mmCIF file of N, CA and C in Angstrom:
data_model
loop_
_atom_site.group_PDB
_atom_site.id
_atom_site.type_symbol
_atom_site.label_atom_id
_atom_site.label_comp_id
_atom_site.label_asym_id
_atom_site.label_seq_id
_atom_site.Cartn_x
_atom_site.Cartn_y
_atom_site.Cartn_z
ATOM 1 N N MET A 1 -5.178 -28.600 -17.844
ATOM 2 C CA MET A 1 -3.897 -27.988 -18.167
ATOM 3 C C MET A 1 -2.937 -28.009 -16.984
ATOM 4 N N GLY A 2 -3.376 -28.478 -15.852
ATOM 5 C CA GLY A 2 -2.480 -28.524 -14.698
ATOM 6 C C GLY A 2 -2.187 -27.134 -14.167
ATOM 7 N N TRP A 3 -0.913 -26.884 -13.853
ATOM 8 C CA TRP A 3 -0.506 -25.610 -13.257
ATOM 9 C C TRP A 3 -0.062 -24.589 -14.297
ATOM 10 N N SER A 4 -0.311 -24.833 -15.557
ATOM 11 C CA SER A 4 0.172 -23.919 -16.595
ATOM 12 C C SER A 4 -0.487 -22.548 -16.526
ATOM 13 N N ASN A 5 -1.658 -22.440 -15.938
ATOM 14 C CA ASN A 5 -2.348 -21.146 -15.840
ATOM 15 C C ASN A 5 -2.316 -20.565 -14.437
ATOM 16 N N SER A 6 -1.470 -21.077 -13.568
ATOM 17 C CA SER A 6 -1.492 -20.643 -12.172
ATOM 18 C C SER A 6 -1.080 -19.182 -11.993
ATOM 19 N N VAL A 7 -0.134 -18.692 -12.774
ATOM 20 C CA VAL A 7 0.316 -17.301 -12.619
ATOM 21 C C VAL A 7 -0.792 -16.315 -12.970
ATOM 22 N N PRO A 8 -1.455 -16.425 -14.130
ATOM 23 C CA PRO A 8 -2.532 -15.473 -14.414
ATOM 24 C C PRO A 8 -3.718 -15.615 -13.462
ATOM 25 N N ILE A 9 -3.981 -16.828 -12.996
ATOM 26 C CA ILE A 9 -5.077 -17.008 -12.036
ATOM 27 C C ILE A 9 -4.739 -16.303 -10.732
ATOM 28 N N PHE A 10 -3.504 -16.472 -10.247
ATOM 29 C CA PHE A 10 -3.082 -15.810 -9.014
ATOM 30 C C PHE A 10 -3.133 -14.294 -9.175
ATOM 31 N N HIS A 11 -2.640 -13.798 -10.307
ATOM 32 C CA HIS A 11 -2.662 -12.351 -10.557
ATOM 33 C C HIS A 11 -4.099 -11.827 -10.558
ATOM 34 N N ASP A 12 -5.005 -12.553 -11.193
ATOM 35 C CA ASP A 12 -6.414 -12.148 -11.205
ATOM 36 C C ASP A 12 -7.004 -12.145 -9.800
ATOM 37 N N ASP A 13 -6.622 -13.121 -8.977
ATOM 38 C CA ASP A 13 -7.115 -13.172 -7.597
ATOM 39 C C ASP A 13 -6.643 -11.958 -6.801
ATOM 40 N N VAL A 14 -5.351 -11.654 -6.890
ATOM 41 C CA VAL A 14 -4.804 -10.500 -6.160
ATOM 42 C C VAL A 14 -5.443 -9.210 -6.663
ATOM 43 N N THR A 15 -5.610 -9.089 -7.962
ATOM 44 C CA THR A 15 -6.235 -7.897 -8.541
ATOM 45 C C THR A 15 -7.676 -7.755 -8.062
ATOM 46 N N TYR A 16 -8.396 -8.854 -7.971
ATOM 47 C CA TYR A 16 -9.782 -8.806 -7.500
ATOM 48 C C TYR A 16 -9.845 -8.378 -6.032
ATOM 49 N N ILE A 17 -8.966 -8.933 -5.206
ATOM 50 C CA ILE A 17 -8.948 -8.601 -3.778
ATOM 51 C C ILE A 17 -8.649 -7.121 -3.574
ATOM 52 N N LEU A 18 -7.736 -6.571 -4.360
ATOM 53 C CA LEU A 18 -7.306 -5.182 -4.179
ATOM 54 C C LEU A 18 -8.035 -4.208 -5.099
ATOM 55 N N GLN A 19 -9.104 -4.652 -5.726
ATOM 56 C CA GLN A 19 -9.856 -3.834 -6.677
ATOM 57 C C GLN A 19 -10.188 -2.431 -6.160
ATOM 58 N N PRO A 20 -10.650 -2.267 -4.906
ATOM 59 C CA PRO A 20 -10.977 -0.912 -4.435
ATOM 60 C C PRO A 20 -9.765 0.024 -4.341
ATOM 61 N N GLU A 21 -8.568 -0.531 -4.309
ATOM 62 C CA GLU A 21 -7.351 0.281 -4.157
ATOM 63 C C GLU A 21 -6.685 0.609 -5.495
ATOM 64 N N ILE A 22 -7.161 0.010 -6.586
ATOM 65 C CA ILE A 22 -6.565 0.184 -7.915
ATOM 66 C C ILE A 22 -7.313 1.285 -8.649
ATOM 67 N N PRO A 23 -6.685 2.225 -9.296
ATOM 68 C CA PRO A 23 -5.263 2.505 -9.470
ATOM 69 C C PRO A 23 -4.744 3.576 -8.516
ATOM 70 N N ASP A 24 -5.579 4.043 -7.587
ATOM 71 C CA ASP A 24 -5.181 5.168 -6.731
ATOM 72 C C ASP A 24 -4.021 4.842 -5.795
ATOM 73 N N LYS A 25 -4.036 3.653 -5.195
ATOM 74 C CA LYS A 25 -3.025 3.323 -4.193
ATOM 75 C C LYS A 25 -2.053 2.235 -4.619
ATOM 76 N N THR A 26 -2.482 1.316 -5.469
ATOM 77 C CA THR A 26 -1.606 0.223 -5.890
ATOM 78 C C THR A 26 -2.018 -0.298 -7.257
ATOM 79 N N ILE A 27 -1.066 -0.902 -7.951
ATOM 80 C CA ILE A 27 -1.335 -1.654 -9.176
ATOM 81 C C ILE A 27 -0.506 -2.934 -9.053
ATOM 82 N N PRO A 28 -1.137 -4.014 -8.571
ATOM 83 C CA PRO A 28 -0.371 -5.244 -8.344
ATOM 84 C C PRO A 28 0.130 -5.859 -9.645
ATOM 85 N N TYR A 29 1.301 -6.477 -9.566
ATOM 86 C CA TYR A 29 1.873 -7.196 -10.702
ATOM 87 C C TYR A 29 2.262 -8.590 -10.216
ATOM 88 N N ILE A 30 1.509 -9.566 -10.613
ATOM 89 C CA ILE A 30 1.646 -10.961 -10.194
ATOM 90 C C ILE A 30 1.632 -11.023 -8.663
ATOM 91 N N ASP A 31 2.783 -11.206 -8.006
ATOM 92 C CA ASP A 31 2.783 -11.281 -6.546
ATOM 93 C C ASP A 31 3.462 -10.073 -5.902
ATOM 94 N N ASP A 32 3.718 -9.038 -6.672
ATOM 95 C CA ASP A 32 4.275 -7.795 -6.134
ATOM 96 C C ASP A 32 3.150 -6.780 -5.994
ATOM 97 N N VAL A 33 3.086 -6.153 -4.822
ATOM 98 C CA VAL A 33 2.038 -5.162 -4.572
ATOM 99 C C VAL A 33 2.706 -3.863 -4.118
ATOM 100 N N PRO A 34 3.168 -3.050 -5.076
ATOM 101 C CA PRO A 34 3.750 -1.763 -4.687
ATOM 102 C C PRO A 34 2.648 -0.817 -4.232
ATOM 103 N N ILE A 35 2.922 -0.043 -3.196
ATOM 104 C CA ILE A 35 1.939 0.906 -2.676
ATOM 105 C C ILE A 35 2.489 2.306 -2.906
ATOM 106 N N LYS A 36 1.690 3.144 -3.557
ATOM 107 C CA LYS A 36 2.120 4.497 -3.898
ATOM 108 C C LYS A 36 2.270 5.346 -2.640
ATOM 109 N N GLY A 37 3.303 6.158 -2.640
ATOM 110 C CA GLY A 37 3.527 7.081 -1.540
ATOM 111 C C GLY A 37 2.626 8.300 -1.658
ATOM 112 N N PRO A 38 2.759 9.213 -0.714
ATOM 113 C CA PRO A 38 1.887 10.388 -0.698
ATOM 114 C C PRO A 38 2.130 11.313 -1.887
ATOM 115 N N ASP A 39 1.029 11.819 -2.446
ATOM 116 C CA ASP A 39 1.107 12.823 -3.510
ATOM 117 C C ASP A 39 1.238 14.218 -2.912
ATOM 118 N N ASP A 40 0.599 14.410 -1.783
ATOM 119 C CA ASP A 40 0.550 15.720 -1.132
ATOM 120 C C ASP A 40 1.204 15.616 0.242
ATOM 121 N N TRP A 41 2.235 16.414 0.458
ATOM 122 C CA TRP A 41 2.930 16.394 1.744
ATOM 123 C C TRP A 41 2.336 17.380 2.741
ATOM 124 N N HIS A 42 1.247 18.053 2.386
ATOM 125 C CA HIS A 42 0.560 18.989 3.296
ATOM 126 C C HIS A 42 1.545 20.013 3.872
ATOM 127 N N ILE A 43 2.212 20.730 2.997
ATOM 128 C CA ILE A 43 3.190 21.736 3.426
ATOM 129 C C ILE A 43 2.461 22.909 4.082
ATOM 130 N N VAL A 44 2.923 23.291 5.264
ATOM 131 C CA VAL A 44 2.360 24.440 5.977
ATOM 132 C C VAL A 44 3.006 25.699 5.403
ATOM 133 N N PRO A 45 2.205 26.622 4.835
ATOM 134 C CA PRO A 45 2.782 27.802 4.178
ATOM 135 C C PRO A 45 3.648 28.664 5.099
ATOM 136 N N GLU A 46 3.264 28.788 6.361
ATOM 137 C CA GLU A 46 4.011 29.661 7.280
ATOM 138 C C GLU A 46 5.424 29.156 7.552
ATOM 139 N N THR A 47 5.573 27.832 7.675
ATOM 140 C CA THR A 47 6.879 27.277 8.029
ATOM 141 C C THR A 47 7.603 26.640 6.851
ATOM 142 N N GLY A 48 6.851 26.238 5.827
ATOM 143 C CA GLY A 48 7.448 25.539 4.698
ATOM 144 C C GLY A 48 7.754 24.082 4.999
ATOM 145 N N LEU A 49 7.296 23.593 6.158
ATOM 146 C CA LEU A 49 7.531 22.206 6.560
ATOM 147 C C LEU A 49 6.258 21.384 6.397
ATOM 148 N N PRO A 50 6.389 20.069 6.275
ATOM 149 C CA PRO A 50 5.193 19.225 6.197
ATOM 150 C C PRO A 50 4.387 19.294 7.496
ATOM 151 N N ALA A 51 3.062 19.214 7.355
ATOM 152 C CA ALA A 51 2.175 19.249 8.519
ATOM 153 C C ALA A 51 2.364 17.984 9.351
ATOM 154 N N THR A 52 2.090 18.110 10.639
ATOM 155 C CA THR A 52 2.164 16.963 11.536
ATOM 156 C C THR A 52 0.759 16.504 11.893
ATOM 157 N N HIS A 53 0.666 15.278 12.373
ATOM 158 C CA HIS A 53 -0.628 14.710 12.755
ATOM 159 C C HIS A 53 -1.144 15.445 13.997
ATOM 160 N N PRO A 54 -2.433 15.824 14.017
ATOM 161 C CA PRO A 54 -2.961 16.588 15.156
ATOM 162 C C PRO A 54 -2.837 15.857 16.496
ATOM 163 N N ALA A 55 -3.013 14.548 16.500
ATOM 164 C CA ALA A 55 -2.958 13.795 17.755
ATOM 165 C C ALA A 55 -1.535 13.432 18.165
ATOM 166 N N ASN A 56 -0.585 13.522 17.226
ATOM 167 C CA ASN A 56 0.797 13.165 17.519
ATOM 168 C C ASN A 56 1.724 14.063 16.710
ATOM 169 N N PRO A 57 2.174 15.175 17.283
ATOM 170 C CA PRO A 57 2.997 16.126 16.535
ATOM 171 C C PRO A 57 4.358 15.584 16.093
ATOM 172 N N GLY A 58 4.736 14.402 16.549
ATOM 173 C CA GLY A 58 6.001 13.812 16.130
ATOM 174 C C GLY A 58 5.895 13.031 14.825
ATOM 175 N N VAL A 59 4.683 12.946 14.274
ATOM 176 C CA VAL A 59 4.463 12.161 13.056
ATOM 177 C C VAL A 59 3.978 13.072 11.939
ATOM 178 N N ARG A 60 4.641 13.031 10.799
ATOM 179 C CA ARG A 60 4.199 13.817 9.640
ATOM 180 C C ARG A 60 2.864 13.273 9.142
ATOM 181 N N LEU A 61 1.949 14.169 8.799
ATOM 182 C CA LEU A 61 0.609 13.791 8.369
ATOM 183 C C LEU A 61 0.643 12.915 7.115
ATOM 184 N N ALA A 62 1.504 13.223 6.166
ATOM 185 C CA ALA A 62 1.585 12.444 4.925
ATOM 186 C C ALA A 62 2.045 11.011 5.202
ATOM 187 N N ILE A 63 2.976 10.846 6.127
ATOM 188 C CA ILE A 63 3.454 9.504 6.475
ATOM 189 C C ILE A 63 2.351 8.720 7.172
ATOM 190 N N TRP A 64 1.609 9.371 8.057
ATOM 191 C CA TRP A 64 0.491 8.716 8.742
ATOM 192 C C TRP A 64 -0.554 8.244 7.732
ATOM 193 N N GLU A 65 -0.873 9.093 6.756
ATOM 194 C CA GLU A 65 -1.846 8.716 5.723
ATOM 195 C C GLU A 65 -1.326 7.554 4.879
ATOM 196 N N PHE A 66 -0.025 7.567 4.567
ATOM 197 C CA PHE A 66 0.566 6.477 3.789
ATOM 198 C C PHE A 66 0.452 5.153 4.539
ATOM 199 N N PHE A 67 0.772 5.160 5.822
ATOM 200 C CA PHE A 67 0.694 3.912 6.582
ATOM 201 C C PHE A 67 -0.746 3.463 6.809
ATOM 202 N N GLN A 68 -1.695 4.377 6.741
ATOM 203 C CA GLN A 68 -3.107 3.974 6.737
ATOM 204 C C GLN A 68 -3.405 3.186 5.460
ATOM 205 N N ASP A 69 -2.881 3.635 4.329
ATOM 206 C CA ASP A 69 -3.049 2.910 3.060
ATOM 207 C C ASP A 69 -2.391 1.532 3.128
ATOM 208 N N VAL A 70 -1.170 1.482 3.665
ATOM 209 C CA VAL A 70 -0.460 0.205 3.798
ATOM 210 C C VAL A 70 -1.279 -0.755 4.657
ATOM 211 N N ASN A 71 -1.767 -0.274 5.792
ATOM 212 C CA ASN A 71 -2.553 -1.118 6.688
ATOM 213 C C ASN A 71 -3.815 -1.636 6.002
ATOM 214 N N ARG A 72 -4.501 -0.772 5.276
ATOM 215 C CA ARG A 72 -5.738 -1.169 4.601
ATOM 216 C C ARG A 72 -5.469 -2.260 3.560
ATOM 217 N N ILE A 73 -4.392 -2.128 2.790
ATOM 218 C CA ILE A 73 -4.057 -3.123 1.770
ATOM 219 C C ILE A 73 -3.652 -4.446 2.419
ATOM 220 N N LEU A 74 -2.839 -4.386 3.467
ATOM 221 C CA LEU A 74 -2.451 -5.614 4.161
ATOM 222 C C LEU A 74 -3.662 -6.306 4.778
ATOM 223 N N GLN A 75 -4.583 -5.536 5.339
ATOM 224 C CA GLN A 75 -5.783 -6.125 5.941
ATOM 225 C C GLN A 75 -6.670 -6.778 4.890
ATOM 226 N N ARG A 76 -6.780 -6.187 3.716
ATOM 227 C CA ARG A 76 -7.569 -6.806 2.635
ATOM 228 C C ARG A 76 -6.991 -8.171 2.271
ATOM 229 N N MET A 77 -5.677 -8.245 2.141
ATOM 230 C CA MET A 77 -5.045 -9.520 1.801
ATOM 231 C C MET A 77 -5.177 -10.522 2.949
ATOM 232 N N LYS A 78 -4.990 -10.063 4.170
ATOM 233 C CA LYS A 78 -5.095 -10.946 5.335
ATOM 234 C C LYS A 78 -6.504 -11.515 5.461
ATOM 235 N N TYR A 79 -7.505 -10.693 5.230
ATOM 236 C CA TYR A 79 -8.901 -11.124 5.327
ATOM 237 C C TYR A 79 -9.195 -12.254 4.344
ATOM 238 N N CYS A 80 -8.538 -12.235 3.200
ATOM 239 C CA CYS A 80 -8.753 -13.259 2.167
ATOM 240 C C CYS A 80 -7.801 -14.439 2.309
ATOM 241 N N GLY A 81 -6.992 -14.446 3.355
ATOM 242 C CA GLY A 81 -6.094 -15.575 3.591
ATOM 243 C C GLY A 81 -4.722 -15.418 2.981
ATOM 244 N N GLY A 82 -4.383 -14.219 2.547
ATOM 245 C CA GLY A 82 -3.064 -13.985 1.962
ATOM 246 C C GLY A 82 -1.966 -14.056 3.006
ATOM 247 N N THR A 83 -0.794 -14.446 2.586
ATOM 248 C CA THR A 83 0.362 -14.472 3.473
ATOM 249 C C THR A 83 1.450 -13.578 2.887
ATOM 250 N N PHE A 84 2.378 -13.173 3.745
ATOM 251 C CA PHE A 84 3.423 -12.243 3.348
ATOM 252 C C PHE A 84 4.765 -12.749 3.830
ATOM 253 N N SER A 85 5.795 -12.392 3.106
ATOM 254 C CA SER A 85 7.152 -12.726 3.514
ATOM 255 C C SER A 85 7.783 -11.482 4.128
ATOM 256 N N GLY A 86 7.977 -11.512 5.431
ATOM 257 C CA GLY A 86 8.620 -10.388 6.103
ATOM 258 C C GLY A 86 10.045 -10.177 5.623
ATOM 259 N N ARG A 87 10.702 -11.256 5.236
ATOM 260 C CA ARG A 87 12.084 -11.171 4.758
ATOM 261 C C ARG A 87 12.173 -10.388 3.454
ATOM 262 N N LYS A 88 11.136 -10.485 2.608
ATOM 263 C CA LYS A 88 11.159 -9.806 1.310
ATOM 264 C C LYS A 88 10.442 -8.460 1.332
ATOM 265 N N LEU A 89 9.822 -8.109 2.446
ATOM 266 C CA LEU A 89 9.086 -6.852 2.550
ATOM 267 C C LEU A 89 10.049 -5.667 2.522
ATOM 268 N N GLN A 90 9.718 -4.674 1.707
ATOM 269 C CA GLN A 90 10.521 -3.451 1.638
ATOM 270 C C GLN A 90 9.598 -2.271 1.895
ATOM 271 N N LEU A 91 9.900 -1.489 2.905
ATOM 272 C CA LEU A 91 9.094 -0.319 3.234
ATOM 273 C C LEU A 91 9.902 0.953 3.017
ATOM 274 N N CYS A 92 9.248 1.953 2.491
ATOM 275 C CA CYS A 92 9.818 3.296 2.343
ATOM 276 C C CYS A 92 11.124 3.291 1.543
ATOM 277 N N VAL A 93 11.101 2.672 0.374
ATOM 278 C CA VAL A 93 12.263 2.684 -0.516
ATOM 279 C C VAL A 93 11.874 3.325 -1.835
ATOM 280 N N GLU A 94 12.848 3.826 -2.552
ATOM 281 C CA GLU A 94 12.583 4.436 -3.859
ATOM 282 C C GLU A 94 12.704 3.403 -4.946
#
């Protein structure tokens, strides 16, 4: 059939690579891999502000956890030989 089945094959490959992250952190769609943001912002009851990372008080704990998820997903793809377009990458957008 030639390249007529290339899109579903590629989607299946990406889905297989990211299987441990589905559906908690991502649900890939063809070549788009959206990563879910934090569900819990770890609000400190006394201050009403988000908690900060213990080792770096300048970083919100929820953001640190989110970027751990991003790193893990990127590393899974990199390990399997995946490539990324920095020009098309969008971080922290709604």
